[in-house]
Amino acid sequence: NFMLFNSSKQHRMSGRLLPCLMLFIAALSSSGFTVMAKRMEINSRLTKPLYVAVSSGGSFDSEDGLDKKRRKLIPSLTGWYSNLLDTHEVATKSVSTGILTVVGDICAQVLGEYLKHGNILATSLDKLRMLAFFFDGTFCTGPLLHYVYKLYEHVYPINGGGDGKSNPDSLKRAFVHVLFDNFVMIGAYISLMMLSTALVEGRYKSIPHEFKYDLVPNIKASYKASALGLMWLQLISFYWLPTNLRVLAVNFIDIIWVVVMSFVTHLHRH
């Protein structure tokens, strides 16, 4: 009875701490983007050179801002990534998704260790769990995001997005993409993540139990994370970036999402 009580107490504490964590991240993200928008005064004069530099690997004409090394580094990295997208688009998106998914899981493991013992320095990373999330990102979620985002753009294109123009219709279309992705497709993303990671971790016998008792709580946790900030960051990326860079942008944003999903999923798995 004591063990059951203690387990239930830990879950209640996690249930309170998790929304607080997401709220903090959302507030930090939204305030950061607000400051960035005010400082940049987003308009065609500033965003169009940025869009061209990121999408084509070109360089900025302006001499202000970054020093020479940074002005060379950013176009080099974006040019390298753009070249990979041109030659191996699906593979590039898939591997980058796998790597950033592992980053999210590492953060989740550190968070779990802190909540249990109050010490992150002694965290012993579960390498099989990391491998499971790399597998999910590289072979499941990454390819799925590529084709789903292509389908969104084919069915309901975001005309004018990413060209430096303020087009209300483009913003509306981007918002529809983000809403559908965060509140409809999310069931498929989470189901695939739970299934693939359970298989790689060798917990295939617990899959029916997890889908029966953990799928709905995971979806609710994802809804909270999206509403508290992640979907708004995704909206910015969908509106301003070309289609081929949206998966990478969402991968960075979804590091936070993976932290939440990995943490919630493994509350009961272990």
Short mmCIF file of C-alpha atoms in Angstrom, two decimals:
data_model
loop_
_atom_site.label_atom_id
_atom_site.label_comp_id
_atom_site.label_asym_id
_atom_site.label_seq_id
_atom_site.Cartn_x
_atom_site.Cartn_y
_atom_site.Cartn_z
CA ASN A 1 0.00 0.00 0.00
CA PHE A 2 2.83 2.38 0.83
CA MET A 3 4.47 1.70 -2.53
CA LEU A 4 1.22 2.41 -4.36
CA PHE A 5 0.75 5.61 -2.39
CA ASN A 6 4.31 6.72 -3.06
CA SER A 7 3.99 5.99 -6.80
CA SER A 8 0.73 7.88 -6.98
CA LYS A 9 2.29 10.81 -5.12
CA GLN A 10 5.18 10.96 -7.60
CA HIS A 11 2.77 10.96 -10.52
CA ARG A 12 0.72 13.77 -8.98
CA MET A 13 3.90 15.80 -8.46
CA SER A 14 4.94 15.17 -12.06
CA GLY A 15 1.48 16.17 -13.21
CA ARG A 16 1.86 19.51 -11.44
CA LEU A 17 5.45 20.15 -12.43
CA LEU A 18 5.02 19.31 -16.11
CA PRO A 19 2.48 22.07 -16.90
CA CYS A 20 4.62 24.53 -14.93
CA LEU A 21 7.64 23.59 -17.03
CA MET A 22 5.70 23.98 -20.27
CA LEU A 23 4.26 27.32 -19.11
CA PHE A 24 7.73 28.62 -18.31
CA ILE A 25 9.08 27.52 -21.69
CA ALA A 26 6.08 29.02 -23.49
CA ALA A 27 6.46 32.35 -21.71
CA LEU A 28 10.18 32.42 -22.44
CA SER A 29 9.66 31.54 -26.10
CA SER A 30 6.84 34.01 -26.70
CA SER A 31 8.65 36.87 -24.98
CA GLY A 32 11.81 36.11 -26.92
CA PHE A 33 10.01 36.17 -30.24
CA THR A 34 8.19 39.37 -29.28
CA VAL A 35 11.47 41.11 -28.54
CA MET A 36 13.00 39.73 -31.73
CA ALA A 37 10.06 40.95 -33.80
CA LYS A 38 10.22 44.44 -32.29
CA ARG A 39 13.95 44.73 -32.79
CA MET A 40 13.88 43.44 -36.34
CA GLU A 41 10.67 45.34 -37.23
CA ILE A 42 9.71 42.50 -39.53
CA ASN A 43 9.10 43.81 -43.02
CA SER A 44 10.20 43.04 -46.55
CA ARG A 45 13.41 45.06 -46.26
CA LEU A 46 14.75 42.78 -43.52
CA THR A 47 13.07 39.43 -43.99
CA LYS A 48 13.64 39.00 -47.70
CA PRO A 49 17.46 38.99 -47.42
CA LEU A 50 17.17 36.56 -44.51
CA TYR A 51 14.88 34.27 -46.50
CA VAL A 52 17.21 34.34 -49.51
CA ALA A 53 20.27 33.62 -47.36
CA VAL A 54 18.68 30.68 -45.56
CA SER A 55 16.97 29.08 -48.53
CA SER A 56 19.78 29.45 -51.04
CA GLY A 57 22.90 29.58 -48.92
CA GLY A 58 23.58 33.09 -50.15
CA SER A 59 25.25 35.84 -48.16
CA PHE A 60 23.93 39.06 -46.66
CA ASP A 61 24.72 42.30 -48.44
CA SER A 62 24.66 44.40 -45.28
CA GLU A 63 27.92 44.98 -43.38
CA ASP A 64 26.09 45.63 -40.09
CA GLY A 65 25.54 43.10 -37.34
CA LEU A 66 27.60 39.92 -37.45
CA ASP A 67 31.36 40.02 -37.73
CA LYS A 68 33.13 38.61 -40.76
CA LYS A 69 33.55 35.09 -39.36
CA ARG A 70 29.88 34.79 -38.50
CA ARG A 71 28.84 36.23 -41.86
CA LYS A 72 30.90 33.49 -43.49
CA LEU A 73 29.80 30.72 -41.12
CA ILE A 74 26.02 31.15 -41.41
CA PRO A 75 25.90 31.12 -45.25
CA SER A 76 28.33 28.16 -45.25
CA LEU A 77 26.14 26.11 -42.91
CA THR A 78 22.91 27.05 -44.66
CA GLY A 79 24.51 26.41 -48.03
CA TRP A 80 25.77 22.99 -46.88
CA TYR A 81 22.35 22.05 -45.52
CA SER A 82 20.61 23.36 -48.65
CA ASN A 83 22.91 21.29 -50.84
CA LEU A 84 22.08 18.19 -48.79
CA LEU A 85 18.38 18.96 -49.21
CA ASP A 86 18.87 19.29 -52.97
CA THR A 87 20.65 15.95 -53.28
CA HIS A 88 19.17 13.83 -50.45
CA GLU A 89 16.09 15.67 -49.20
CA VAL A 90 14.25 12.90 -47.34
CA ALA A 91 17.41 11.37 -45.86
CA THR A 92 18.68 14.77 -44.68
CA LYS A 93 15.39 15.65 -42.99
CA SER A 94 15.13 12.18 -41.46
CA VAL A 95 18.63 12.10 -39.96
CA SER A 96 18.33 15.65 -38.61
CA THR A 97 15.00 14.67 -37.04
CA GLY A 98 16.62 11.62 -35.43
CA ILE A 99 19.51 13.62 -33.99
CA LEU A 100 17.32 16.38 -32.54
CA THR A 101 14.87 13.79 -31.18
CA VAL A 102 17.73 12.22 -29.22
CA VAL A 103 18.59 15.67 -27.84
CA GLY A 104 15.02 15.97 -26.58
CA ASP A 105 15.12 12.51 -24.97
CA ILE A 106 18.41 13.29 -23.21
CA CYS A 107 16.79 16.41 -21.75
CA ALA A 108 13.81 14.29 -20.65
CA GLN A 109 16.10 11.77 -18.94
CA VAL A 110 17.93 14.55 -17.11
CA LEU A 111 14.58 16.06 -16.08
CA GLY A 112 13.40 12.69 -14.79
CA GLU A 113 16.57 12.25 -12.76
CA TYR A 114 16.16 15.71 -11.24
CA LEU A 115 12.54 15.07 -10.26
CA LYS A 116 13.44 11.74 -8.65
CA HIS A 117 16.69 12.59 -6.88
CA GLY A 118 17.19 16.34 -7.21
CA ASN A 119 20.56 15.80 -8.87
CA ILE A 120 21.27 15.94 -12.60
CA LEU A 121 25.03 15.37 -12.35
CA ALA A 122 24.58 11.71 -11.48
CA THR A 123 22.25 11.04 -14.43
CA SER A 124 22.95 7.70 -16.09
CA LEU A 125 21.63 7.96 -19.62
CA ASP A 126 19.64 5.03 -20.98
CA LYS A 127 21.40 4.40 -24.30
CA LEU A 128 18.77 1.95 -25.55
CA ARG A 129 16.11 4.58 -24.98
CA MET A 130 18.20 7.13 -26.90
CA LEU A 131 18.59 4.62 -29.74
CA ALA A 132 14.84 4.10 -29.74
CA PHE A 133 14.17 7.80 -30.20
CA PHE A 134 16.83 8.08 -32.90
CA PHE A 135 15.13 5.20 -34.71
CA ASP A 136 11.74 6.89 -34.37
CA GLY A 137 13.02 10.25 -35.63
CA THR A 138 15.06 8.85 -38.50
CA PHE A 139 12.81 6.11 -39.84
CA CYS A 140 9.32 7.12 -38.69
CA THR A 141 8.69 10.74 -37.71
CA GLY A 142 11.24 12.36 -40.05
CA PRO A 143 9.95 10.81 -43.29
CA LEU A 144 6.34 11.26 -42.13
CA LEU A 145 6.85 14.99 -41.50
CA HIS A 146 8.42 15.42 -44.94
CA TYR A 147 5.48 13.91 -46.80
CA VAL A 148 2.79 15.38 -44.53
CA TYR A 149 4.14 18.92 -44.94
CA LYS A 150 4.37 18.43 -48.69
CA LEU A 151 0.73 17.30 -48.65
CA TYR A 152 -0.32 20.35 -46.61
CA GLU A 153 1.34 22.63 -49.14
CA HIS A 154 -0.20 20.78 -52.07
CA VAL A 155 -3.74 20.80 -50.68
CA TYR A 156 -3.71 24.28 -49.10
CA PRO A 157 -0.56 26.20 -50.14
CA ILE A 158 0.77 29.09 -48.07
CA ASN A 159 1.04 31.56 -50.92
CA GLY A 160 3.25 34.51 -50.11
CA GLY A 161 4.74 32.93 -46.99
CA GLY A 162 8.49 33.35 -46.69
CA ASP A 163 8.92 36.04 -49.36
CA GLY A 164 9.00 38.99 -47.01
CA LYS A 165 5.45 40.10 -47.80
CA SER A 166 2.73 40.53 -45.25
CA ASN A 167 -0.15 38.56 -46.70
CA PRO A 168 -3.11 37.98 -44.35
CA ASP A 169 -4.30 35.04 -46.43
CA SER A 170 -0.89 33.38 -46.10
CA LEU A 171 -1.00 33.79 -42.34
CA LYS A 172 -4.46 32.23 -42.25
CA ARG A 173 -3.30 29.30 -44.37
CA ALA A 174 -0.23 28.79 -42.17
CA PHE A 175 -2.49 28.83 -39.12
CA VAL A 176 -4.69 26.10 -40.65
CA HIS A 177 -1.58 23.97 -41.30
CA VAL A 178 -0.42 24.38 -37.71
CA LEU A 179 -3.84 23.69 -36.18
CA PHE A 180 -4.27 20.50 -38.20
CA ASP A 181 -0.73 19.39 -37.42
CA ASN A 182 -0.98 20.01 -33.67
CA PHE A 183 -4.53 18.86 -32.97
CA VAL A 184 -5.37 16.25 -35.63
CA MET A 185 -2.16 14.67 -36.91
CA ILE A 186 -0.69 14.64 -33.42
CA GLY A 187 -2.49 11.37 -32.67
CA ALA A 188 -0.55 9.67 -35.48
CA TYR A 189 2.76 11.22 -34.40
CA ILE A 190 2.35 10.10 -30.78
CA SER A 191 1.08 6.62 -31.69
CA LEU A 192 4.03 6.08 -34.00
CA MET A 193 6.46 7.34 -31.37
CA MET A 194 5.01 5.07 -28.66
CA LEU A 195 5.00 2.03 -30.95
CA SER A 196 8.48 2.45 -32.44
CA THR A 197 10.24 3.28 -29.16
CA ALA A 198 8.53 0.40 -27.34
CA LEU A 199 9.64 -2.05 -30.04
CA VAL A 200 13.26 -0.88 -30.02
CA GLU A 201 13.35 -0.90 -26.20
CA GLY A 202 12.06 -4.48 -26.25
CA ARG A 203 8.80 -3.68 -24.47
CA TYR A 204 6.49 -4.96 -27.19
CA LYS A 205 4.40 -6.92 -24.66
CA SER A 206 3.40 -3.68 -22.93
CA ILE A 207 2.26 -1.96 -26.15
CA PRO A 208 -1.48 -2.81 -25.76
CA HIS A 209 -1.44 -1.61 -22.14
CA GLU A 210 0.36 1.63 -23.07
CA PHE A 211 -2.06 2.42 -25.88
CA LYS A 212 -5.02 1.73 -23.60
CA TYR A 213 -3.88 3.83 -20.63
CA ASP A 214 -1.16 6.24 -21.85
CA LEU A 215 -2.15 7.35 -25.35
CA VAL A 216 -4.88 9.78 -24.29
CA PRO A 217 -2.79 11.35 -21.46
CA ASN A 218 0.09 11.80 -23.92
CA ILE A 219 -2.19 13.52 -26.44
CA LYS A 220 -3.53 15.81 -23.70
CA ALA A 221 0.02 16.68 -22.63
CA SER A 222 0.86 17.47 -26.27
CA TYR A 223 -2.21 19.70 -26.56
CA LYS A 224 -1.05 21.65 -23.49
CA ALA A 225 2.50 22.04 -24.83
CA SER A 226 1.16 23.24 -28.19
CA ALA A 227 -1.34 25.70 -26.74
CA LEU A 228 1.19 27.12 -24.27
CA GLY A 229 3.71 28.07 -26.92
CA LEU A 230 4.96 25.44 -29.36
CA MET A 231 2.24 25.93 -31.98
CA TRP A 232 2.91 29.66 -32.09
CA LEU A 233 6.58 29.08 -32.78
CA GLN A 234 5.59 26.60 -35.47
CA LEU A 235 3.26 29.20 -36.99
CA ILE A 236 6.16 31.63 -37.33
CA SER A 237 8.31 28.98 -39.02
CA PHE A 238 5.53 27.89 -41.38
CA TYR A 239 4.77 31.46 -42.42
CA TRP A 240 8.32 32.71 -42.97
CA LEU A 241 10.23 29.63 -44.14
CA PRO A 242 10.09 27.72 -47.44
CA THR A 243 8.61 24.22 -47.37
CA ASN A 244 11.97 22.40 -47.49
CA LEU A 245 13.16 24.10 -44.26
CA ARG A 246 10.00 23.64 -42.20
CA VAL A 247 10.87 20.13 -41.01
CA LEU A 248 14.21 21.35 -39.62
CA ALA A 249 12.55 24.31 -37.90
CA VAL A 250 9.89 22.07 -36.36
CA ASN A 251 12.62 19.62 -35.24
CA PHE A 252 14.25 22.38 -33.18
CA ILE A 253 10.91 23.48 -31.74
CA ASP A 254 9.96 19.87 -31.07
CA ILE A 255 12.97 19.29 -28.83
CA ILE A 256 10.67 20.68 -26.14
CA TRP A 257 7.81 18.49 -27.38
CA VAL A 258 10.02 15.38 -27.28
CA VAL A 259 11.04 16.26 -23.71
CA VAL A 260 7.37 16.28 -22.71
CA MET A 261 6.44 13.15 -24.67
CA SER A 262 9.46 11.12 -23.60
CA PHE A 263 9.00 12.10 -19.97
CA VAL A 264 5.28 11.28 -19.89
CA THR A 265 5.67 8.03 -21.86
CA HIS A 266 8.39 6.68 -19.57
CA LEU A 267 6.57 7.54 -16.34
CA HIS A 268 4.87 4.15 -16.56
CA ARG A 269 7.06 2.28 -19.04
CA HIS A 270 9.79 1.67 -16.47
#
